[in-house]
Tab-separated table of C-alpha atoms in Angstrom:
chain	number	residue	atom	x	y	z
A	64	UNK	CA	145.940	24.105	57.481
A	65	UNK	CA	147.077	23.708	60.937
A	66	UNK	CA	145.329	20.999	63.325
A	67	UNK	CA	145.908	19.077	66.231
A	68	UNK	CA	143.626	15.732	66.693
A	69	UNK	CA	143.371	13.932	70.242
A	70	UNK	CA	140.923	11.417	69.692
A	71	UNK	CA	140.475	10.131	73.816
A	72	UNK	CA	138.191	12.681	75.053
A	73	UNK	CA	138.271	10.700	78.135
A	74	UNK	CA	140.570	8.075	79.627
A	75	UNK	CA	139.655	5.788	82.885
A	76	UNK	CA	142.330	4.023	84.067
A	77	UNK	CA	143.370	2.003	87.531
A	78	UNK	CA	146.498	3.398	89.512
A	79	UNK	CA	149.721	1.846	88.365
A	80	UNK	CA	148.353	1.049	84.798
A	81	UNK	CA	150.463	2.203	81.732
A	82	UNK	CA	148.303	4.733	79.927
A	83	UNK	CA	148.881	6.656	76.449
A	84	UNK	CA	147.691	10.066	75.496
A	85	UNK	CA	147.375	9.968	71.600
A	86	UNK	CA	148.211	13.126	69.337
A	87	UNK	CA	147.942	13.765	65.458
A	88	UNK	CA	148.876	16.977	64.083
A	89	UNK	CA	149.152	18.554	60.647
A	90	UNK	CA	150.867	21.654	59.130
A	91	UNK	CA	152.327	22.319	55.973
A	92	UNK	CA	155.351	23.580	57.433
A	93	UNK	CA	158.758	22.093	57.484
A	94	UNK	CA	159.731	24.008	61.099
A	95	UNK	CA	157.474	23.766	63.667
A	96	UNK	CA	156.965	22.576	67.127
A	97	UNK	CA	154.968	20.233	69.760
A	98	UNK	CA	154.280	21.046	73.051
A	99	UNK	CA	152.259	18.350	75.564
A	100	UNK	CA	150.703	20.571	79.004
A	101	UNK	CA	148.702	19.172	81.925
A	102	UNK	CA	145.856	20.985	83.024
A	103	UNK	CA	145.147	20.249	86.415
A	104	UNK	CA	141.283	21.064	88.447
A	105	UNK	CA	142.856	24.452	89.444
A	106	UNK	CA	143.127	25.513	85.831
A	107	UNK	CA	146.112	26.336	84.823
A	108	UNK	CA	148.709	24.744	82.200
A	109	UNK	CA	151.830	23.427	83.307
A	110	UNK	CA	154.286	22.678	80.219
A	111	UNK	CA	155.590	19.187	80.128
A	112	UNK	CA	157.552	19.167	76.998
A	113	UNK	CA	158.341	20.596	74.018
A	114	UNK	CA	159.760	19.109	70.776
A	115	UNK	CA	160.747	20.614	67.495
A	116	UNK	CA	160.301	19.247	64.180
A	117	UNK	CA	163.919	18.336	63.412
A	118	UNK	CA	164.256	16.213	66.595
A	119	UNK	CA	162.492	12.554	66.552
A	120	UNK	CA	164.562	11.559	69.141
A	121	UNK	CA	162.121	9.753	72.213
A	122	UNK	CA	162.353	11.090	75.341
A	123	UNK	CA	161.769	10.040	78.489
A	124	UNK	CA	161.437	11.710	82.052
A	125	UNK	CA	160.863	9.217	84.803
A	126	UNK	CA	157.027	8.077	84.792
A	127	UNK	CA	156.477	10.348	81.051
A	128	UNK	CA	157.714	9.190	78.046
A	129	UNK	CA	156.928	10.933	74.565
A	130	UNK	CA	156.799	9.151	70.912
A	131	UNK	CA	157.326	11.865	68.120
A	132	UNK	CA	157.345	10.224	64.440
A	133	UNK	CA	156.925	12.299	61.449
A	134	UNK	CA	156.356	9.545	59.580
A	135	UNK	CA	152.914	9.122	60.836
A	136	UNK	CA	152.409	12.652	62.530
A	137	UNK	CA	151.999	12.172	65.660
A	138	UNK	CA	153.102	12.889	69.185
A	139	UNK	CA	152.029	10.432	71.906
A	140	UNK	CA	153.015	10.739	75.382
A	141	UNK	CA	152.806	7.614	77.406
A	142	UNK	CA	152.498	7.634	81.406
A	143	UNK	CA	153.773	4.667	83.007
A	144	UNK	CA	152.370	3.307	86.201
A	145	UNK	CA	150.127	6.005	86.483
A	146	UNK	CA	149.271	7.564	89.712
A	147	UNK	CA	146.019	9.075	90.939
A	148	UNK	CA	148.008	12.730	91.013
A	149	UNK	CA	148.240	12.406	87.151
A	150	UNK	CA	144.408	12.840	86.962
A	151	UNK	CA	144.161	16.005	84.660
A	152	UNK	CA	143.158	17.038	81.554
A	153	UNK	CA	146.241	17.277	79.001
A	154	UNK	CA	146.466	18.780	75.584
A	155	UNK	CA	148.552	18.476	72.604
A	156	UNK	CA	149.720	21.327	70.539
A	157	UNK	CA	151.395	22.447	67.930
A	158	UNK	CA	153.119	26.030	66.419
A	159	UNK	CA	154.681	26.940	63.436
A	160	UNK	CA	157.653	28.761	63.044
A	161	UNK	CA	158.968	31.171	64.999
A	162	UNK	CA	156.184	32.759	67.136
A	163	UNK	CA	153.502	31.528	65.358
A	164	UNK	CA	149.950	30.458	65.453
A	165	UNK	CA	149.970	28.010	68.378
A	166	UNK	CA	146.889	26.129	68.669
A	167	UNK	CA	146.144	23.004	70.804
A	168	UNK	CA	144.089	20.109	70.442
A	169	UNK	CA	140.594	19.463	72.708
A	170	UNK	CA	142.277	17.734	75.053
A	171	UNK	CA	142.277	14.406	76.982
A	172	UNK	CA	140.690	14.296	80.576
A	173	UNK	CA	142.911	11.551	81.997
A	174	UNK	CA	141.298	10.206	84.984
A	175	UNK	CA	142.859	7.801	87.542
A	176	UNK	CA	141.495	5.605	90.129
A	177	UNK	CA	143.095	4.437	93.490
B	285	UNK	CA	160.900	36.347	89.108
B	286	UNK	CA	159.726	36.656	84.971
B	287	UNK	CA	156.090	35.664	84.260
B	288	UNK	CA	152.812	36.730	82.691
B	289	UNK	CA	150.041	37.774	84.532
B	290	UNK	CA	146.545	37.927	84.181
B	291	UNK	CA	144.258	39.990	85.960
B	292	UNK	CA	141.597	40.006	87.330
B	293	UNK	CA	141.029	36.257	88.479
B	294	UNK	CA	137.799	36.281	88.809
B	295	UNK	CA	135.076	39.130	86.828
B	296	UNK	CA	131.436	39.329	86.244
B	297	UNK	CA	129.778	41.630	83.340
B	298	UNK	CA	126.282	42.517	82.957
B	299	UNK	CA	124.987	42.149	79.678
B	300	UNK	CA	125.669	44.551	77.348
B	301	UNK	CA	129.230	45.792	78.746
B	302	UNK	CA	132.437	45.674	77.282
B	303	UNK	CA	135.038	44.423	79.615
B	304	UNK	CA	138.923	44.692	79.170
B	305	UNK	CA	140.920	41.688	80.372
B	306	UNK	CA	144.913	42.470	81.365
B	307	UNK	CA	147.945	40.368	80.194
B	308	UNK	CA	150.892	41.344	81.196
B	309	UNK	CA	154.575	39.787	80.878
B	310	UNK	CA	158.244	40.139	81.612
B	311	UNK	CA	159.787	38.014	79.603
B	312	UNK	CA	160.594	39.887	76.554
B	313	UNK	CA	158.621	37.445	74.382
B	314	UNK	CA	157.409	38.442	71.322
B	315	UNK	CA	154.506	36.418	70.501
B	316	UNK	CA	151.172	36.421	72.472
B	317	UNK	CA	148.177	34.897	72.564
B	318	UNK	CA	144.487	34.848	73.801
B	319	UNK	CA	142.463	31.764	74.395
B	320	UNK	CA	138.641	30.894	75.656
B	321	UNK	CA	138.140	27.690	77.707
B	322	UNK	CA	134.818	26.835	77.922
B	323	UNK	CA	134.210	23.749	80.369
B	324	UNK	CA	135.124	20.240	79.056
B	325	UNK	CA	136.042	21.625	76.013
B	326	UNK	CA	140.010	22.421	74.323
B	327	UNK	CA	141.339	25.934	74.094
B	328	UNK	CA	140.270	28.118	71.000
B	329	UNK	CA	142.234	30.770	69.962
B	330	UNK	CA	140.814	34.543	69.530
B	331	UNK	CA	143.730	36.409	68.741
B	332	UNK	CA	147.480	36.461	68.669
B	333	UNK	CA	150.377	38.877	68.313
B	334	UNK	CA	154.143	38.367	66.739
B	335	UNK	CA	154.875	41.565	67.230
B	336	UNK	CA	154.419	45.222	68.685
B	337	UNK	CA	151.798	46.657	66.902
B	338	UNK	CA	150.711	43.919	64.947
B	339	UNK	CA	148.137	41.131	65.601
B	340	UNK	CA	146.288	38.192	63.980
B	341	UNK	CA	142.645	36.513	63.932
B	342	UNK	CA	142.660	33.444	65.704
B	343	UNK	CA	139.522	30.972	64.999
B	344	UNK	CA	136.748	33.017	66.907
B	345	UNK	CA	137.512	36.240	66.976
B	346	UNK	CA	134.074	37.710	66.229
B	347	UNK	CA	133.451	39.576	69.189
B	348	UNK	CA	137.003	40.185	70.874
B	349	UNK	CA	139.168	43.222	70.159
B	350	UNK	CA	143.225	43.329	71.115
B	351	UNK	CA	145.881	45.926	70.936
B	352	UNK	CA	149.667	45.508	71.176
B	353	UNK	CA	150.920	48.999	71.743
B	354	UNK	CA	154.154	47.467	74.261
B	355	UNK	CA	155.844	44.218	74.033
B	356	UNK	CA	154.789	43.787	77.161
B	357	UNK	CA	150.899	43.842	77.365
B	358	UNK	CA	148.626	42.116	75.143
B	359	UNK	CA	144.948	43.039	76.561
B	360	UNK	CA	141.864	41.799	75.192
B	361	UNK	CA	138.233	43.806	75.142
B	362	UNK	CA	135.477	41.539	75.009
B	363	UNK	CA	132.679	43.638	73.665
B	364	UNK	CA	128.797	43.685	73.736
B	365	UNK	CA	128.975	42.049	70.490
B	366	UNK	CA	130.000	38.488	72.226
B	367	UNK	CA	127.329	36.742	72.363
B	368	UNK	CA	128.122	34.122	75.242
B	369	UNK	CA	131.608	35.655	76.666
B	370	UNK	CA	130.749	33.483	79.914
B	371	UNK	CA	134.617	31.481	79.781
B	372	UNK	CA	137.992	30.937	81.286
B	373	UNK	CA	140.172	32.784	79.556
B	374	UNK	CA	143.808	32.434	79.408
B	375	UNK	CA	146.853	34.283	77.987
B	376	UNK	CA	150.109	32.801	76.776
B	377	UNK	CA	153.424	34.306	75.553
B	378	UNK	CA	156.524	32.440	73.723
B	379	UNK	CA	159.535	33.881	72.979
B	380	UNK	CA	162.249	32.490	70.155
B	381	UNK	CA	165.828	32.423	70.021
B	382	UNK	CA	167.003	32.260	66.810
B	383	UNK	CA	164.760	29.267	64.764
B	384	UNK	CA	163.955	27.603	68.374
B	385	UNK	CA	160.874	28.747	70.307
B	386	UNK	CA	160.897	28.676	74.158
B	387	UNK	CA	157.703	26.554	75.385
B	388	UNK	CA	154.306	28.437	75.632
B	389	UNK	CA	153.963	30.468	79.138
B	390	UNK	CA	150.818	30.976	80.157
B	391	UNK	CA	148.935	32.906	82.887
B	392	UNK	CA	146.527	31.677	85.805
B	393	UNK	CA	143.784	32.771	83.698
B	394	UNK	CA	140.720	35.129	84.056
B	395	UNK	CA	137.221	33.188	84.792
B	396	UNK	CA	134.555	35.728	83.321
B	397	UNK	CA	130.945	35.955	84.046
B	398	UNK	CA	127.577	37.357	82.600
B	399	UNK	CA	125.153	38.405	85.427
């Protein structure tokens, strides 16, 4: 069946610390995909990144940085020198296929102090 | 300028009510979906659609009913038989082009209340 695990309900965390968001997934299927989004107060999702299962490569854009290893399935996304602005909840999730069931995990309230 | 939009923002329900929430995008996606937020907790799935006239069961559907009669619009009822519908609930297309899906789009959301 398909799941998404973040384990860190909550992260505290001082401004300019290095921070990582962890994600564990599992599906049964050989194509699928992996999405991190930031959920800021105001509510809505903003997409970060997206990765699909035939690409491990890392990727980095400036402060974010994501580790995808199939090995161990997960997808962790790493925030360096973090910055009070990155207070938000993110989430971790995962679809199959083409258009398929795309659920997400319970997220990770991420909170940064000056 | 594409999108998916969700209306209204903000909606209130007395008990008892059904209540139709609108989804609408311009994106030519094919696949959308319907999520409930409750606060501090993830997003659950209720129902999602690959296709015109076709539609799946997410994990808590009980309560929720969807049609899918245009590419476009995906709107969700939530009936009388939804026992706490009090949520933020959000909307979400993808499309695909050939085995690659676009990332998830998703609307502002619709906060509903029981009075």
């Amino acid at each position: 069946a398909q799941k998404v695990t973040q384990a860190q309900t909550e992260i505290s965390v001082v401004e300019k610390e290095d921070v990582t968001l962890d994600c564990v997934y599992e599906t049964r299927d050989t194509t699928y995909y992996l999405f991190w989004y930031k959920q800021p107060p105001s509510g809505e999702l903003v997409f970060l990144i997206r990765r699909n299962s035939f690409d491990e490569q890392n990727e980095i854009s400036g402060r974010y940085s994501w580790n995808f290893q199939k090995s161990t399935s997960s997808f962790n996304f790493t925030i360096t020198a973090s910055q009070v602005v990155d207070s938000a909840v993110y989430f971790c999730a995962l679809s199959e296929g083409q258009g398929g069931k795309l659920i997400f995990g319970q997220g990770t309230e991420l909170s940064v102090k000056p | 300028d594409g999108g998916i939009t969700q209306s209204p923002k903000y909606l209130f329900r007395k008990e008892g009510q059904n209540v139709t929430l609108s989804c609408e995008q311009n994106l030519n996606h094919d696949a959308m979906y319907w999520y409930r937020q409750d606060p501090g907790q993830g997003l659950r799935l209720i129902y999602y659609s690959q296709i015109v006239n076709d539609f799946q069961k997410g994990d808590i559907a009980e309560g929720y009913s969807v049609s899918r009669e245009k590419k476009e619009s995906f709107p969700l009822t939530v009936t009388s038989a939804q026992k706490n519908p009090t949520a933020f609930y959000l909307c979400a297309s993808i499309g695909g082009y050939g085995l690659v899906n676009t990332e998830a789009f998703f609307g502002q959301g619709t906060r509903l209340t029981v009075v």
